[in-house]
Amino acid sequence: MEKTFLMVKPDGVQRQLIGDIVSRFEKKGFQLVGAKLMQISTELAEKHYGEHKERPFFGELVSFITSGPVFAMVWQGENVIATARQMMGATNPKDSAPGTIRGEYAATVSKNIIHGSDSPESAEREIGLFFSQEELIEYTRLI
Ligand code: CMP
């Protein structure tokens, strides 16, 4: 079953949006298989955002994501990668549709509440960066 990596960023944690965000994915029908509140090191942030290394905002990106705790999660379900991206809304909140997480809560592209993997390759890489195998709990859904 497909898995994705989602992370409530420091602004989302500070604004007490963890519960709302978890609830949206639960109600949609996806299955939570791993979650933890964590303080990201600069080293992990630089690896996670490695593809943006040459961008002018890379320094700002790393300093923001390490500025306070994040809530890292792994969710599972059919087409969860693409569907979660739709539920998050466009990266830049000026383009994110009403009803999406960023459409509802985010006002700037740098503080945009949530990160989600954009492809199966990123999902695998990001899950591996943030979670050990033992931290992912596979369990049968009863409903
Ligand atoms: P995220 O999905 O975490 O992946 C990369 C992040 O870079 C993105 O969300 C934005 O928060 C951030 N980002 C993209 N463009 C800019 C920008 N112009 N200035 C600052 N941050 C940006």
PDB file of C-alpha atoms and ligand atoms in Angstrom:
ATOM      1  CA  MET A   1       0.000   0.000   0.000  1.00  0.00           C
ATOM      2  CA  GLU A   2       1.250   3.486  -0.871  1.00  0.00           C
ATOM      3  CA  LYS A   3       2.791   5.575   1.903  1.00  0.00           C
ATOM      4  CA  THR A   4       3.641   9.272   2.157  1.00  0.00           C
ATOM      5  CA  PHE A   5       5.596  11.501   4.498  1.00  0.00           C
ATOM      6  CA  LEU A   6       3.749  14.509   5.911  1.00  0.00           C
ATOM      7  CA  MET A   7       5.109  17.036   8.370  1.00  0.00           C
ATOM      8  CA  VAL A   8       3.354  19.819  10.283  1.00  0.00           C
ATOM      9  CA  LYS A   9       5.929  22.625  10.160  1.00  0.00           C
ATOM     10  CA  PRO A  10       6.895  24.801  13.149  1.00  0.00           C
ATOM     11  CA  ASP A  11       4.211  27.389  12.313  1.00  0.00           C
ATOM     12  CA  GLY A  12       1.508  24.694  12.290  1.00  0.00           C
ATOM     13  CA  VAL A  13       2.705  23.295  15.635  1.00  0.00           C
ATOM     14  CA  GLN A  14       2.810  26.779  17.214  1.00  0.00           C
ATOM     15  CA  ARG A  15      -0.665  27.545  15.927  1.00  0.00           C
ATOM     16  CA  GLN A  16      -1.988  24.292  17.438  1.00  0.00           C
ATOM     17  CA  LEU A  17      -3.061  22.850  14.100  1.00  0.00           C
ATOM     18  CA  ILE A  18      -1.721  19.298  14.634  1.00  0.00           C
ATOM     19  CA  GLY A  19      -5.106  17.953  15.729  1.00  0.00           C
ATOM     20  CA  ASP A  20      -6.990  19.556  12.850  1.00  0.00           C
ATOM     21  CA  ILE A  21      -4.494  18.270  10.299  1.00  0.00           C
ATOM     22  CA  VAL A  22      -4.422  14.710  11.680  1.00  0.00           C
ATOM     23  CA  SER A  23      -8.215  14.745  11.785  1.00  0.00           C
ATOM     24  CA  ARG A  24      -8.501  15.701   8.109  1.00  0.00           C
ATOM     25  CA  PHE A  25      -6.416  12.723   6.995  1.00  0.00           C
ATOM     26  CA  GLU A  26      -8.185  10.358   9.406  1.00  0.00           C
ATOM     27  CA  LYS A  27     -11.618  11.461   8.226  1.00  0.00           C
ATOM     28  CA  LYS A  28     -10.539  11.115   4.609  1.00  0.00           C
ATOM     29  CA  GLY A  29      -9.878   7.444   5.382  1.00  0.00           C
ATOM     30  CA  PHE A  30      -6.088   7.267   5.366  1.00  0.00           C
ATOM     31  CA  GLN A  31      -4.233   5.221   7.949  1.00  0.00           C
ATOM     32  CA  LEU A  32      -1.617   6.704  10.290  1.00  0.00           C
ATOM     33  CA  VAL A  33       1.332   4.299  10.535  1.00  0.00           C
ATOM     34  CA  GLY A  34       3.933   6.539  12.224  1.00  0.00           C
ATOM     35  CA  ALA A  35       4.046   9.888  14.024  1.00  0.00           C
ATOM     36  CA  LYS A  36       6.317  11.894  16.309  1.00  0.00           C
ATOM     37  CA  LEU A  37       6.933  15.407  17.594  1.00  0.00           C
ATOM     38  CA  MET A  38      10.568  16.219  16.925  1.00  0.00           C
ATOM     39  CA  GLN A  39      13.150  18.966  16.756  1.00  0.00           C
ATOM     40  CA  ILE A  40      14.965  18.665  13.426  1.00  0.00           C
ATOM     41  CA  SER A  41      18.750  19.111  13.343  1.00  0.00           C
ATOM     42  CA  THR A  42      20.345  21.371  10.733  1.00  0.00           C
ATOM     43  CA  GLU A  43      21.961  18.282   9.222  1.00  0.00           C
ATOM     44  CA  LEU A  44      18.613  16.507   8.764  1.00  0.00           C
ATOM     45  CA  ALA A  45      16.971  19.689   7.417  1.00  0.00           C
ATOM     46  CA  GLU A  46      19.742  20.109   4.820  1.00  0.00           C
ATOM     47  CA  LYS A  47      19.335  16.487   3.716  1.00  0.00           C
ATOM     48  CA  HIS A  48      15.546  16.693   3.594  1.00  0.00           C
ATOM     49  CA  TYR A  49      15.606  19.878   1.504  1.00  0.00           C
ATOM     50  CA  GLY A  50      18.726  18.870  -0.496  1.00  0.00           C
ATOM     51  CA  GLU A  51      17.005  19.402  -3.850  1.00  0.00           C
ATOM     52  CA  HIS A  52      16.592  23.116  -2.984  1.00  0.00           C
ATOM     53  CA  LYS A  53      20.267  23.635  -2.059  1.00  0.00           C
ATOM     54  CA  GLU A  54      20.927  26.090  -4.900  1.00  0.00           C
ATOM     55  CA  ARG A  55      17.752  28.116  -4.347  1.00  0.00           C
ATOM     56  CA  PRO A  56      18.122  31.623  -2.867  1.00  0.00           C
ATOM     57  CA  PHE A  57      15.699  30.727  -0.063  1.00  0.00           C
ATOM     58  CA  PHE A  58      17.563  27.568   1.049  1.00  0.00           C
ATOM     59  CA  GLY A  59      19.058  29.209   4.154  1.00  0.00           C
ATOM     60  CA  GLU A  60      15.675  30.611   5.190  1.00  0.00           C
ATOM     61  CA  LEU A  61      14.060  27.208   4.584  1.00  0.00           C
ATOM     62  CA  VAL A  62      16.546  25.365   6.814  1.00  0.00           C
ATOM     63  CA  SER A  63      16.461  27.971   9.551  1.00  0.00           C
ATOM     64  CA  PHE A  64      12.638  27.995   9.613  1.00  0.00           C
ATOM     65  CA  ILE A  65      12.182  24.218   9.677  1.00  0.00           C
ATOM     66  CA  THR A  66      14.693  23.940  12.555  1.00  0.00           C
ATOM     67  CA  SER A  67      13.205  26.907  14.469  1.00  0.00           C
ATOM     68  CA  GLY A  68      10.880  24.782  16.615  1.00  0.00           C
ATOM     69  CA  PRO A  69       9.282  21.360  16.856  1.00  0.00           C
ATOM     70  CA  VAL A  70       7.647  19.706  13.859  1.00  0.00           C
ATOM     71  CA  PHE A  71       5.140  16.850  13.810  1.00  0.00           C
ATOM     72  CA  ALA A  72       6.371  14.154  11.419  1.00  0.00           C
ATOM     73  CA  MET A  73       3.943  11.534  10.130  1.00  0.00           C
ATOM     74  CA  VAL A  74       3.677   8.597   7.756  1.00  0.00           C
ATOM     75  CA  TRP A  75       0.249   7.968   6.235  1.00  0.00           C
ATOM     76  CA  GLN A  76      -0.847   5.015   4.156  1.00  0.00           C
ATOM     77  CA  GLY A  77      -3.622   4.481   1.613  1.00  0.00           C
ATOM     78  CA  GLU A  78      -4.558   4.271  -2.042  1.00  0.00           C
ATOM     79  CA  ASN A  79      -3.075   7.243  -3.938  1.00  0.00           C
ATOM     80  CA  VAL A  80      -2.200   8.869  -0.616  1.00  0.00           C
ATOM     81  CA  ILE A  81       0.740  10.843  -2.085  1.00  0.00           C
ATOM     82  CA  ALA A  82      -1.284  12.756  -4.678  1.00  0.00           C
ATOM     83  CA  THR A  83      -4.448  13.003  -2.576  1.00  0.00           C
ATOM     84  CA  ALA A  84      -2.553  14.413   0.416  1.00  0.00           C
ATOM     85  CA  ARG A  85      -0.993  17.031  -1.877  1.00  0.00           C
ATOM     86  CA  GLN A  86      -4.476  18.028  -3.028  1.00  0.00           C
ATOM     87  CA  MET A  87      -5.692  18.232   0.563  1.00  0.00           C
ATOM     88  CA  MET A  88      -2.669  20.408   1.458  1.00  0.00           C
ATOM     89  CA  GLY A  89      -3.281  22.856  -1.409  1.00  0.00           C
ATOM     90  CA  ALA A  90      -0.727  24.656  -3.594  1.00  0.00           C
ATOM     91  CA  THR A  91       2.707  25.356  -2.069  1.00  0.00           C
ATOM     92  CA  ASN A  92       2.189  29.094  -2.425  1.00  0.00           C
ATOM     93  CA  PRO A  93      -0.842  30.061  -0.318  1.00  0.00           C
ATOM     94  CA  LYS A  94      -1.780  32.727  -2.861  1.00  0.00           C
ATOM     95  CA  ASP A  95      -2.728  29.844  -5.175  1.00  0.00           C
ATOM     96  CA  SER A  96      -4.118  27.347  -2.639  1.00  0.00           C
ATOM     97  CA  ALA A  97      -7.820  26.647  -2.936  1.00  0.00           C
ATOM     98  CA  PRO A  98     -10.271  27.411  -0.128  1.00  0.00           C
ATOM     99  CA  GLY A  99     -10.916  24.267   1.885  1.00  0.00           C
ATOM    100  CA  THR A 100      -7.345  23.003   1.565  1.00  0.00           C
ATOM    101  CA  ILE A 101      -5.000  23.141   4.567  1.00  0.00           C
ATOM    102  CA  ARG A 102      -2.887  25.951   3.124  1.00  0.00           C
ATOM    103  CA  GLY A 103      -5.956  27.612   1.615  1.00  0.00           C
ATOM    104  CA  GLU A 104      -7.474  27.803   5.086  1.00  0.00           C
ATOM    105  CA  TYR A 105      -4.457  28.525   7.288  1.00  0.00           C
ATOM    106  CA  ALA A 106      -1.367  29.751   5.409  1.00  0.00           C
ATOM    107  CA  ALA A 107      -0.533  33.255   4.226  1.00  0.00           C
ATOM    108  CA  THR A 108       3.092  32.990   3.048  1.00  0.00           C
ATOM    109  CA  VAL A 109       5.084  30.517   0.950  1.00  0.00           C
ATOM    110  CA  SER A 110       7.799  30.110   3.586  1.00  0.00           C
ATOM    111  CA  LYS A 111       5.374  29.537   6.481  1.00  0.00           C
ATOM    112  CA  ASN A 112       2.932  27.248   4.737  1.00  0.00           C
ATOM    113  CA  ILE A 113       1.993  24.919   7.643  1.00  0.00           C
ATOM    114  CA  ILE A 114       2.678  21.500   6.126  1.00  0.00           C
ATOM    115  CA  HIS A 115       5.102  19.554   3.948  1.00  0.00           C
ATOM    116  CA  GLY A 116       4.124  16.490   1.933  1.00  0.00           C
ATOM    117  CA  SER A 117       6.128  14.210  -0.367  1.00  0.00           C
ATOM    118  CA  ASP A 118       5.596  14.995  -4.042  1.00  0.00           C
ATOM    119  CA  SER A 119       6.347  11.571  -5.601  1.00  0.00           C
ATOM    120  CA  PRO A 120       6.836   7.908  -4.655  1.00  0.00           C
ATOM    121  CA  GLU A 121      10.620   8.432  -4.801  1.00  0.00           C
ATOM    122  CA  SER A 122      10.496  11.428  -2.417  1.00  0.00           C
ATOM    123  CA  ALA A 123       8.118   9.589  -0.112  1.00  0.00           C
ATOM    124  CA  GLU A 124      10.493   6.646   0.198  1.00  0.00           C
ATOM    125  CA  ARG A 125      13.499   8.912   0.727  1.00  0.00           C
ATOM    126  CA  GLU A 126      11.776  11.195   3.262  1.00  0.00           C
ATOM    127  CA  ILE A 127      10.226   8.333   5.257  1.00  0.00           C
ATOM    128  CA  GLY A 128      13.710   6.782   5.461  1.00  0.00           C
ATOM    129  CA  LEU A 129      15.242  10.061   6.643  1.00  0.00           C
ATOM    130  CA  PHE A 130      12.723  10.627   9.448  1.00  0.00           C
ATOM    131  CA  PHE A 131      11.619   7.165  10.581  1.00  0.00           C
ATOM    132  CA  SER A 132      13.266   3.862  11.433  1.00  0.00           C
ATOM    133  CA  GLN A 133      11.540   0.650  10.369  1.00  0.00           C
ATOM    134  CA  GLU A 134      10.546  -0.052  13.999  1.00  0.00           C
ATOM    135  CA  GLU A 135       8.704   3.269  14.233  1.00  0.00           C
ATOM    136  CA  LEU A 136       6.299   2.324  11.447  1.00  0.00           C
ATOM    137  CA  ILE A 137       3.416   0.242  12.752  1.00  0.00           C
ATOM    138  CA  GLU A 138       1.603  -1.929  10.240  1.00  0.00           C
ATOM    139  CA  TYR A 139      -1.832  -2.893  11.579  1.00  0.00           C
ATOM    140  CA  THR A 140      -5.010  -4.290  10.145  1.00  0.00           C
ATOM    141  CA  ARG A 141      -7.846  -1.848   9.636  1.00  0.00           C
ATOM    142  CA  LEU A 142     -11.040  -3.164  11.144  1.00  0.00           C
ATOM    143  CA  ILE A 143     -13.349  -0.505   9.675  1.00  0.00           C
TER     144      ILE A 143
HETATM  145  P1  CMP B   1       7.746  22.375   1.112  1.00  0.00           P
HETATM  146  O1  CMP B   1       6.657  21.542   0.556  1.00  0.00           O
HETATM  147  O2  CMP B   1       8.156  22.129   2.523  1.00  0.00           O
HETATM  148  O3  CMP B   1       9.035  22.201   0.181  1.00  0.00           O
HETATM  149  C1  CMP B   1       9.950  23.221  -0.066  1.00  0.00           C
HETATM  150  C2  CMP B   1       9.560  24.501   0.593  1.00  0.00           C
HETATM  151  O4  CMP B   1      10.229  25.629   0.142  1.00  0.00           O
HETATM  152  C3  CMP B   1       8.107  24.797   0.314  1.00  0.00           C
HETATM  153  O5  CMP B   1       7.295  23.896   0.999  1.00  0.00           O
HETATM  154  C4  CMP B   1       8.001  26.251   0.730  1.00  0.00           C
HETATM  155  O6  CMP B   1       7.648  26.396   2.101  1.00  0.00           O
HETATM  156  C5  CMP B   1       9.440  26.723   0.555  1.00  0.00           C
HETATM  157  N1  CMP B   1       9.537  27.773  -0.483  1.00  0.00           N
HETATM  158  C6  CMP B   1       9.222  27.652  -1.773  1.00  0.00           C
HETATM  159  N2  CMP B   1       9.445  28.818  -2.403  1.00  0.00           N
HETATM  160  C7  CMP B   1       9.923  29.690  -1.481  1.00  0.00           C
HETATM  161  C8  CMP B   1      10.344  31.047  -1.505  1.00  0.00           C
HETATM  162  N3  CMP B   1      10.324  31.754  -2.632  1.00  0.00           N
HETATM  163  N4  CMP B   1      10.768  31.591  -0.351  1.00  0.00           N
HETATM  164  C9  CMP B   1      10.794  30.889   0.790  1.00  0.00           C
HETATM  165  N5  CMP B   1      10.409  29.584   0.882  1.00  0.00           N
HETATM  166  C10 CMP B   1       9.982  29.003  -0.242  1.00  0.00           C
END
